[in-house]
Coordinates of C-alpha atoms in Angstrom, one line a residue:
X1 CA 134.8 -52.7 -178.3
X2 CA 135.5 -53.8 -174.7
X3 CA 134.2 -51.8 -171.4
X4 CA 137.6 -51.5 -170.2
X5 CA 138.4 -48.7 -167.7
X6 CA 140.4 -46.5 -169.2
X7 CA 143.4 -43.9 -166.9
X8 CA 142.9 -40.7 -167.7
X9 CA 145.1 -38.0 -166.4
X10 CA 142.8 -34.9 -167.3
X11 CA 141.4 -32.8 -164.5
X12 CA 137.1 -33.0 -162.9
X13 CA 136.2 -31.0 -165.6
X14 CA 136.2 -34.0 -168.2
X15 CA 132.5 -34.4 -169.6
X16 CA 130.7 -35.4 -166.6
X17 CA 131.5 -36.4 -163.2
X18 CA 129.1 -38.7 -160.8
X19 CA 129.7 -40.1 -157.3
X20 CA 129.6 -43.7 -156.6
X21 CA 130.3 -45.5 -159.5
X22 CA 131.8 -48.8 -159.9
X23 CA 135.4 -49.0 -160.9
X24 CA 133.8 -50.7 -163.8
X25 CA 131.8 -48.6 -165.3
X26 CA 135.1 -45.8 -165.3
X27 CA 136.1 -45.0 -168.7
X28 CA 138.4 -42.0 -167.8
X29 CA 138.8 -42.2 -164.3
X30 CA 141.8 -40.6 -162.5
X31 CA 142.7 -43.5 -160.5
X32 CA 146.1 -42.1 -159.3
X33 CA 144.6 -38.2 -158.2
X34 CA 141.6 -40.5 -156.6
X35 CA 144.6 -42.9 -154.4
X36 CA 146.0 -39.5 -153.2
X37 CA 143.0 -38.4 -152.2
X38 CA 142.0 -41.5 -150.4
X39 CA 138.9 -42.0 -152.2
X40 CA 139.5 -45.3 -154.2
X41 CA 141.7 -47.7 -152.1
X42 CA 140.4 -46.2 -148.2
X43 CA 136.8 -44.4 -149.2
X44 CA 134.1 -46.8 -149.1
X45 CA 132.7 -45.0 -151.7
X46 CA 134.7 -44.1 -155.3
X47 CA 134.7 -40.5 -155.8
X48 CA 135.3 -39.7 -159.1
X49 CA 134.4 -42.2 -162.8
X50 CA 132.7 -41.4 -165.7
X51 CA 130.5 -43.8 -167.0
X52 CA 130.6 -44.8 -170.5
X53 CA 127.8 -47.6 -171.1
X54 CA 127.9 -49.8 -174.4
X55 CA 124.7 -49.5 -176.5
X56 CA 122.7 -53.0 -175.7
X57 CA 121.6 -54.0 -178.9
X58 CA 120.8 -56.8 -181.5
X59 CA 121.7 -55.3 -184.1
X60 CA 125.4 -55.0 -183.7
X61 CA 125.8 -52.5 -186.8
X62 CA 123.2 -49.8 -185.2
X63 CA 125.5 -47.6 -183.1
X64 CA 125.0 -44.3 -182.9
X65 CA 127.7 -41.9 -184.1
X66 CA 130.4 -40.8 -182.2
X67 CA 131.1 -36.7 -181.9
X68 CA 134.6 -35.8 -181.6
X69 CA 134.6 -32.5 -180.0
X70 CA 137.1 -29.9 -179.7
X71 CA 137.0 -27.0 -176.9
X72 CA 138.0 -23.6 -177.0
X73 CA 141.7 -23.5 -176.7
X74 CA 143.0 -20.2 -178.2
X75 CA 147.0 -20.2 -179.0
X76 CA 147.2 -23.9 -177.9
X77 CA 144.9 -24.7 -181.2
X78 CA 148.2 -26.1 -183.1
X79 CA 148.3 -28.6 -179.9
X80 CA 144.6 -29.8 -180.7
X81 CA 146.2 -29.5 -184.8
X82 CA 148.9 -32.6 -183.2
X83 CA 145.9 -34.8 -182.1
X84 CA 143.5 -34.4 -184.7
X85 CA 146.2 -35.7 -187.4
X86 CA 147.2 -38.8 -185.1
X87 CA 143.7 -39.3 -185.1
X88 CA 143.4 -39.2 -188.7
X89 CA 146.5 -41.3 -189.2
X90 CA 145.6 -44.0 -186.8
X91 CA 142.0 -43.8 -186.7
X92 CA 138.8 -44.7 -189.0
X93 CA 136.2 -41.3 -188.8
X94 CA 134.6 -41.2 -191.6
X95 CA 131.4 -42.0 -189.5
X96 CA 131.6 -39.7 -186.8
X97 CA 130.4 -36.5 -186.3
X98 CA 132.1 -33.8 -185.9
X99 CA 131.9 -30.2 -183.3
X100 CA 134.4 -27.3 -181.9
X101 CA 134.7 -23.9 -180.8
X102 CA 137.0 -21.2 -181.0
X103 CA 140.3 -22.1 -181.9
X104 CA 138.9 -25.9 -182.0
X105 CA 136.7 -25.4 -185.0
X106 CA 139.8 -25.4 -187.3
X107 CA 140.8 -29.1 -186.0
X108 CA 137.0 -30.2 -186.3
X109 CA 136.5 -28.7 -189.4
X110 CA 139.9 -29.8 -190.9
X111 CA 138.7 -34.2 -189.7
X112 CA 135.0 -33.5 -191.2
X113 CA 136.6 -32.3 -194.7
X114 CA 138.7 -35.2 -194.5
X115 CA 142.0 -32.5 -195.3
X116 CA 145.1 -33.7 -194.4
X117 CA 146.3 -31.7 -191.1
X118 CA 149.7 -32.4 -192.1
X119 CA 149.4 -30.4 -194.8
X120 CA 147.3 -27.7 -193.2
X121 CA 149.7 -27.4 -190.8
X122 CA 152.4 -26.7 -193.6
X123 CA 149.6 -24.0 -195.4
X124 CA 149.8 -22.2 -192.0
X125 CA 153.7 -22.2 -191.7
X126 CA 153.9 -21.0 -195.6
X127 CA 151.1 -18.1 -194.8
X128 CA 152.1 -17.1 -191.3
X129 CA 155.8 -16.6 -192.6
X130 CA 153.9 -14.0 -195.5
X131 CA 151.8 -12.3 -192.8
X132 CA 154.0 -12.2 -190.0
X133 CA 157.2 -10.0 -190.1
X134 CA 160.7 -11.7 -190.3
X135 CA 161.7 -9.6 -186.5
X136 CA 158.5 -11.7 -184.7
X137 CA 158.1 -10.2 -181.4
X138 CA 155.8 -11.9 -178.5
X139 CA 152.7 -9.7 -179.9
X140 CA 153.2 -10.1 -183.4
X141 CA 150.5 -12.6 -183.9
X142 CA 147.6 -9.9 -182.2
X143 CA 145.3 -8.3 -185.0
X144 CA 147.2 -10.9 -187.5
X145 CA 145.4 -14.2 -187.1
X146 CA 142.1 -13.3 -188.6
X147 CA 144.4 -12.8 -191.8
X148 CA 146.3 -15.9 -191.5
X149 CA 142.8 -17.7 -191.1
X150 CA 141.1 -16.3 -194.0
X151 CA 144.8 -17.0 -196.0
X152 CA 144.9 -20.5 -194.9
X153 CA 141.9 -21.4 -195.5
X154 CA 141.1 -19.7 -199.0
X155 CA 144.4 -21.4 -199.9
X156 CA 144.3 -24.9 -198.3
X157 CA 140.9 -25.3 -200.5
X158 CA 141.4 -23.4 -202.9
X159 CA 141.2 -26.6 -205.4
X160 CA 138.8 -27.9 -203.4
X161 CA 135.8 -25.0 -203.5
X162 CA 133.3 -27.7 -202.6
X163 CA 134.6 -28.5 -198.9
X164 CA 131.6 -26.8 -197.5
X165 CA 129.3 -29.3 -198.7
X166 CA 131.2 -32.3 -197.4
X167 CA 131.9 -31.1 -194.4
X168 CA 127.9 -30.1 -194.2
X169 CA 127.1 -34.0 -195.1
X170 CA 129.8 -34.9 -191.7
X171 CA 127.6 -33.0 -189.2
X172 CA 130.1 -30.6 -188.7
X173 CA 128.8 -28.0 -185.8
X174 CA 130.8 -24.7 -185.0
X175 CA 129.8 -23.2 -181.6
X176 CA 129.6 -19.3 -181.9
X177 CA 128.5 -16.7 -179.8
X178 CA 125.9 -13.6 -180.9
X179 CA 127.2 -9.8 -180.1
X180 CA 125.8 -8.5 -178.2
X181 CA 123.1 -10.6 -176.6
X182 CA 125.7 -13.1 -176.1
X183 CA 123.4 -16.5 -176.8
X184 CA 124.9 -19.3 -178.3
X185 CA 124.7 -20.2 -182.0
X186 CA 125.6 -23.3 -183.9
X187 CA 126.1 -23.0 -187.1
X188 CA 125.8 -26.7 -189.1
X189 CA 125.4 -25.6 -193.0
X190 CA 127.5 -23.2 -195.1
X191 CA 126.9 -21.7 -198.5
X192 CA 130.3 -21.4 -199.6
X193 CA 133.4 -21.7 -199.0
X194 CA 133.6 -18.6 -197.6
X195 CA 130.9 -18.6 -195.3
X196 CA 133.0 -21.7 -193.9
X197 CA 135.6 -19.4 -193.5
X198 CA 133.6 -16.7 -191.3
X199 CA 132.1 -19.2 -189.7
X200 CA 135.4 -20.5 -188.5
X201 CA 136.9 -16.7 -187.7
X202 CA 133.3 -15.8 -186.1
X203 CA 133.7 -19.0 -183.3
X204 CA 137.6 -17.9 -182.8
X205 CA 136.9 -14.3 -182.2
X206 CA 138.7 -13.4 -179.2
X207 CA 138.0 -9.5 -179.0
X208 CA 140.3 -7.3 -180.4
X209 CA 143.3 -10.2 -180.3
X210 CA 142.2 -11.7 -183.6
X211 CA 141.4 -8.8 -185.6
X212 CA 142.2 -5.9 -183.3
X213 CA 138.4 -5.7 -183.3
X214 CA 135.7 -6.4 -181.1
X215 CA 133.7 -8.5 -183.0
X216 CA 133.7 -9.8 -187.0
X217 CA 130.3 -9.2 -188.3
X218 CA 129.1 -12.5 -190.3
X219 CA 125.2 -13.4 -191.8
X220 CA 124.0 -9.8 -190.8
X221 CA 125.2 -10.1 -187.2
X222 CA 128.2 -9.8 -184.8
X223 CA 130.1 -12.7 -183.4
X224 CA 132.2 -12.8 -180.7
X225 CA 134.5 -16.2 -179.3
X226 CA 132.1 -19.5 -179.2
X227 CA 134.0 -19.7 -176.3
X228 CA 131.6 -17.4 -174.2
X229 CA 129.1 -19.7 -174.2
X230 CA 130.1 -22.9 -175.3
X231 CA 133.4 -23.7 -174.2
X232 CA 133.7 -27.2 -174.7
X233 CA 132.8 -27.2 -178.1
X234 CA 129.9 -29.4 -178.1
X235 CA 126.6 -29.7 -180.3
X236 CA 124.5 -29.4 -178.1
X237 CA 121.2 -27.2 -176.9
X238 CA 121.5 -27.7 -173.0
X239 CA 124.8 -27.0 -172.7
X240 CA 126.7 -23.8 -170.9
X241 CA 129.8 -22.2 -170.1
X242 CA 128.4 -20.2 -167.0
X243 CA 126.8 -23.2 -165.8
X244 CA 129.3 -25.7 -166.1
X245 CA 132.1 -23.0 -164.5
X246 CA 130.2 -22.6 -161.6
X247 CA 129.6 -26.4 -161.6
X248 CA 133.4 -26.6 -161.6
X249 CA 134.4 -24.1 -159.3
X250 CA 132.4 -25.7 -156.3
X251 CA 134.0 -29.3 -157.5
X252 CA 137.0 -27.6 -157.0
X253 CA 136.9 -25.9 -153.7
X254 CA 135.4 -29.5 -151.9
X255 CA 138.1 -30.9 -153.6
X256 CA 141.1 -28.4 -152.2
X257 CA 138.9 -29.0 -149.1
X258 CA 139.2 -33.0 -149.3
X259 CA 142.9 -33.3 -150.4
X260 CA 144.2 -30.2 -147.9
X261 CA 142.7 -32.2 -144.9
X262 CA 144.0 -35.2 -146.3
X263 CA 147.5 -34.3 -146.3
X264 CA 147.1 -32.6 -142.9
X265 CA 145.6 -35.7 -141.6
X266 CA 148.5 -38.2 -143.0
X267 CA 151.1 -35.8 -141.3
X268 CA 150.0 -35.2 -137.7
X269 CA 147.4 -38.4 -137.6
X270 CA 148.7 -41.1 -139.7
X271 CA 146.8 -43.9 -138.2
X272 CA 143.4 -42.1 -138.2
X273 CA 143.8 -41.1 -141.9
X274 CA 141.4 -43.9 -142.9
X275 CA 138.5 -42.8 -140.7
X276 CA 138.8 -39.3 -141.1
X277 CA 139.1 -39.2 -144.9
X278 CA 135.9 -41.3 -144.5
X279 CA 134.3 -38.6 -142.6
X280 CA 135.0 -36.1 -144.1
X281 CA 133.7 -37.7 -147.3
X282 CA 130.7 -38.1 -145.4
X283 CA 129.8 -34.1 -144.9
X284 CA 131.4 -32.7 -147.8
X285 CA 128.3 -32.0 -150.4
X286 CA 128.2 -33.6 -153.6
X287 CA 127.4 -32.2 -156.6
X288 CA 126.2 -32.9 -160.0
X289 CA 127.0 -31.2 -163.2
X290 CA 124.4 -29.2 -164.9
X291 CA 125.1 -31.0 -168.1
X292 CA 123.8 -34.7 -168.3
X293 CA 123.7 -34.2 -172.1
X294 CA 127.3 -33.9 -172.8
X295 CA 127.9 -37.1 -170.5
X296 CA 129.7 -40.2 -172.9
X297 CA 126.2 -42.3 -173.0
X298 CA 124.9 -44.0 -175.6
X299 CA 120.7 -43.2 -176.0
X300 CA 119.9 -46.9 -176.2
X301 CA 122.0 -48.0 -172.6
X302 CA 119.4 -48.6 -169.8
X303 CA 119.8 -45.8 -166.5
X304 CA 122.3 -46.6 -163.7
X305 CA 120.3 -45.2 -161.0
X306 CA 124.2 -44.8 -159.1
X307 CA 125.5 -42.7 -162.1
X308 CA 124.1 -40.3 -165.3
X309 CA 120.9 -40.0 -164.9
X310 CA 119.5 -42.4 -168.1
X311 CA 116.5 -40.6 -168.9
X312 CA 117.9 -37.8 -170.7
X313 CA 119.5 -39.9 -173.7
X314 CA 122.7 -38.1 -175.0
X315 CA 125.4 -39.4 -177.4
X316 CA 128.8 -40.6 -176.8
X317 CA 131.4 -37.7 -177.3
X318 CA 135.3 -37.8 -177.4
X319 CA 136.3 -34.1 -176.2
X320 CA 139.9 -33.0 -176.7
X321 CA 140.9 -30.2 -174.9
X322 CA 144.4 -28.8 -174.3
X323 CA 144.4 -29.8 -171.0
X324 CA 142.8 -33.4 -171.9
X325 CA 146.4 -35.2 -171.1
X326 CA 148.5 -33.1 -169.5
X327 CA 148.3 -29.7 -167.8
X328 CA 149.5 -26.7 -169.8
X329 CA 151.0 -23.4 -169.2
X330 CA 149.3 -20.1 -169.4
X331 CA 151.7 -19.1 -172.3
X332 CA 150.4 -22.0 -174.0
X333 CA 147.1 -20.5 -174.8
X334 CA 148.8 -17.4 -175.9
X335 CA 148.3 -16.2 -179.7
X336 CA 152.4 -16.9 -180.5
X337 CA 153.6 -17.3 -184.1
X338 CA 156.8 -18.3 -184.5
X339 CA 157.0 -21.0 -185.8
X340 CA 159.5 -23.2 -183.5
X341 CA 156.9 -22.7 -180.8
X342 CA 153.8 -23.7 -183.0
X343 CA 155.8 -26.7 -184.3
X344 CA 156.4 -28.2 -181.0
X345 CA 152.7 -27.7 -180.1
X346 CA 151.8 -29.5 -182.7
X347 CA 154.0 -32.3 -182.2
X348 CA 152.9 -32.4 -178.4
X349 CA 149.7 -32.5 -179.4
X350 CA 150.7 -35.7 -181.7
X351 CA 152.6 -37.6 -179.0
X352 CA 150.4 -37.2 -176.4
X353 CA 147.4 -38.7 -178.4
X354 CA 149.8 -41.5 -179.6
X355 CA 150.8 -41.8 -175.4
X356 CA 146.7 -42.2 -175.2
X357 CA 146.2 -44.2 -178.1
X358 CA 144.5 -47.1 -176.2
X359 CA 141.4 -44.4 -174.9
X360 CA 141.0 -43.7 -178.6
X361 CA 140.7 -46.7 -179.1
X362 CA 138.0 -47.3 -176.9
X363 CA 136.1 -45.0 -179.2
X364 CA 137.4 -45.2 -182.5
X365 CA 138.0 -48.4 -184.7
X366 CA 141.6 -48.3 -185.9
X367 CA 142.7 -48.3 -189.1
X368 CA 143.8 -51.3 -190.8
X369 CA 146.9 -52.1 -191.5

């Protein structure tokens, strides 16, 4: 595959975010946010890339495996549904690995089993039409979905009882959260297909919304949303939601700081926007995230002392978030159930990965044919 720099529309808080890297070396770089900002086409320095280095190998068949991810994403999990099936249309996975959390689990769960989301999706419509009353008010899906997840997926495999091996053998990870300590858990190997099926309910627990109870007990403990501490979805040890908010949240007030000045600066000072924008990205402070693991790198590509720090060696990820391609609406996220509203999710979901199809293709081999 080609080092191409890829647009991305998403938002800073795509994987990881370094200062000073080449355009090159960009693979989901918001080149328009960074024009109106100033800080490609007038800042001597490029604020915002994400470097995604090709393994430098002889062997051209030893690559490591990619891990599609999906984050947290509550009633906007039919949207993530939409991608993971053009993915699995268009796309060859059957060696990547595969992670989520929350209501992302059921689309990485659904790609490692190699299940046709298509036809999960339809399971869902059938089940949520049985659990759901025919008069569906705004709150009728609250204290339902851990029924219509346990119905689904009992009946989706119900032929199939041995999903829970095969999606074992995929490297399938579901990010959940321990009540009441709150630490992170990943759980990576299932018994049955039931214990899939906790598994699953334990990483989507939103308290009280899913069940109308705080917490689902599951392997002799309480779970609550994988969310709380792994929002992204990721397999991996180093990485936190606290951490990586906070990381965020000063990204995002220098940012406001940068662009506000910016715009001041272009109205009352037009022809001292260039110098000033350069000043000011002078004194504002820079920061780096927290999490050099979940950065796109490949554990074999040599350290680019302007970007991720090389020496912790990480694996290259593809995380789908709601947000990923467009931004979304609070009442996206929430728990709805009628089914016109789910339906266009999931066919937002679909377009928008098929609008993107050349990023995935950056990271996926296409199918043939």
């Amino acid at each position: 595959m080609s080092s191409s720099v890829l647009q991305h529309s998403t938002s800073a808080d795509d994987l990881l975010l370094r200062p000073h890297e080449s355009a090159q070396d960009a693979a989901f770089g918001d080149v328009d946010a960074a024009k109106h900002a100033h800080s490609d086409d007038e800042l001597d320095a490029e604020e915002y890339s994400i470097s995604v280095q090709r393994p430098l190998s002889d062997d051209k068949d030893e690559t490591l495996p990619l891990e599609i991810a999906f984050s947290a994403s509550a009633g906007a999990f039919v949207y993530q549904m939409g991608v993971a099936a053009y993915i699995q249309d268009h796309f060859d996975v059957s060696n990547c690995h595969f992670s989520g959390c929350s209501g992302g689990a059921w689309a990485a769960t659904l790609l490692a089993a190699g299940t046709s989301v298509h036809e999960a999706w339809e399971v869902i419509q059938k089940i949520q039409k049985k659990v759901v009353p025919a008069n569906v008010s705004w709150y009728s899906g609250y204290g339902r979905y851990a029924t219509i997840i346990a119905e689904t997926i009992m009946n989706l495999w119900k032929d199939d009882p041995d999903v829970y091996k095969r999606v074992t053998e995929r490297n399938l990870s579901i990010a959940v959260t321990r009540f009441p300590s709150m630490t992170s858990e990943k759980h990576t190997t299932w018994d049955d297909l039931e214990d899939l099926m906790r598994s699953i309910m334990a990483s989507a627990m939103i308290p009280f919304a899913l069940s109308g109870k705080p917490c689902v007990a599951h392997r002799g403990n309480w779970y609550v949303d994988g969310g709380f501490t792994n929002f992204k979805g990721v397999n991996c040890d180093q990485y936190s939601t606290w951490s990586d908010l906070f990381y965020h949240t000063k990204q995002l007030a220098v940012d406001s700081v940068r662009s506000t000045t910016n715009a001041v600066t272009d109205y009352f000072f037009p022809s001292l926007s260039k110098p000033i924008a350069n000043l000011i990205h002078h004194y504002l402070p820079s920061f780096e995230s927290p999490h050099d693991a979940i950065a796109p790198r490949l554990a074999n590509a040599p350290a680019n002392p302007q970007g991720v720090n090389g020496s912790t060696p990480s694996r290259p990820r593809l995380i789908i978030k709601p947000w990923t391609w467009r931004s979304q609406s609070v009442l996206t996220y929430h728990l709805a159930v009628d089914i016109p509203t789910h339906q266009k999710r999931f066919d937002m979901g679909y377009d928008d990965a098929r609008a993107h199809h050349y990023e995935l293709a950056e990271l996926l081999t296409p199918l043939s044919g």
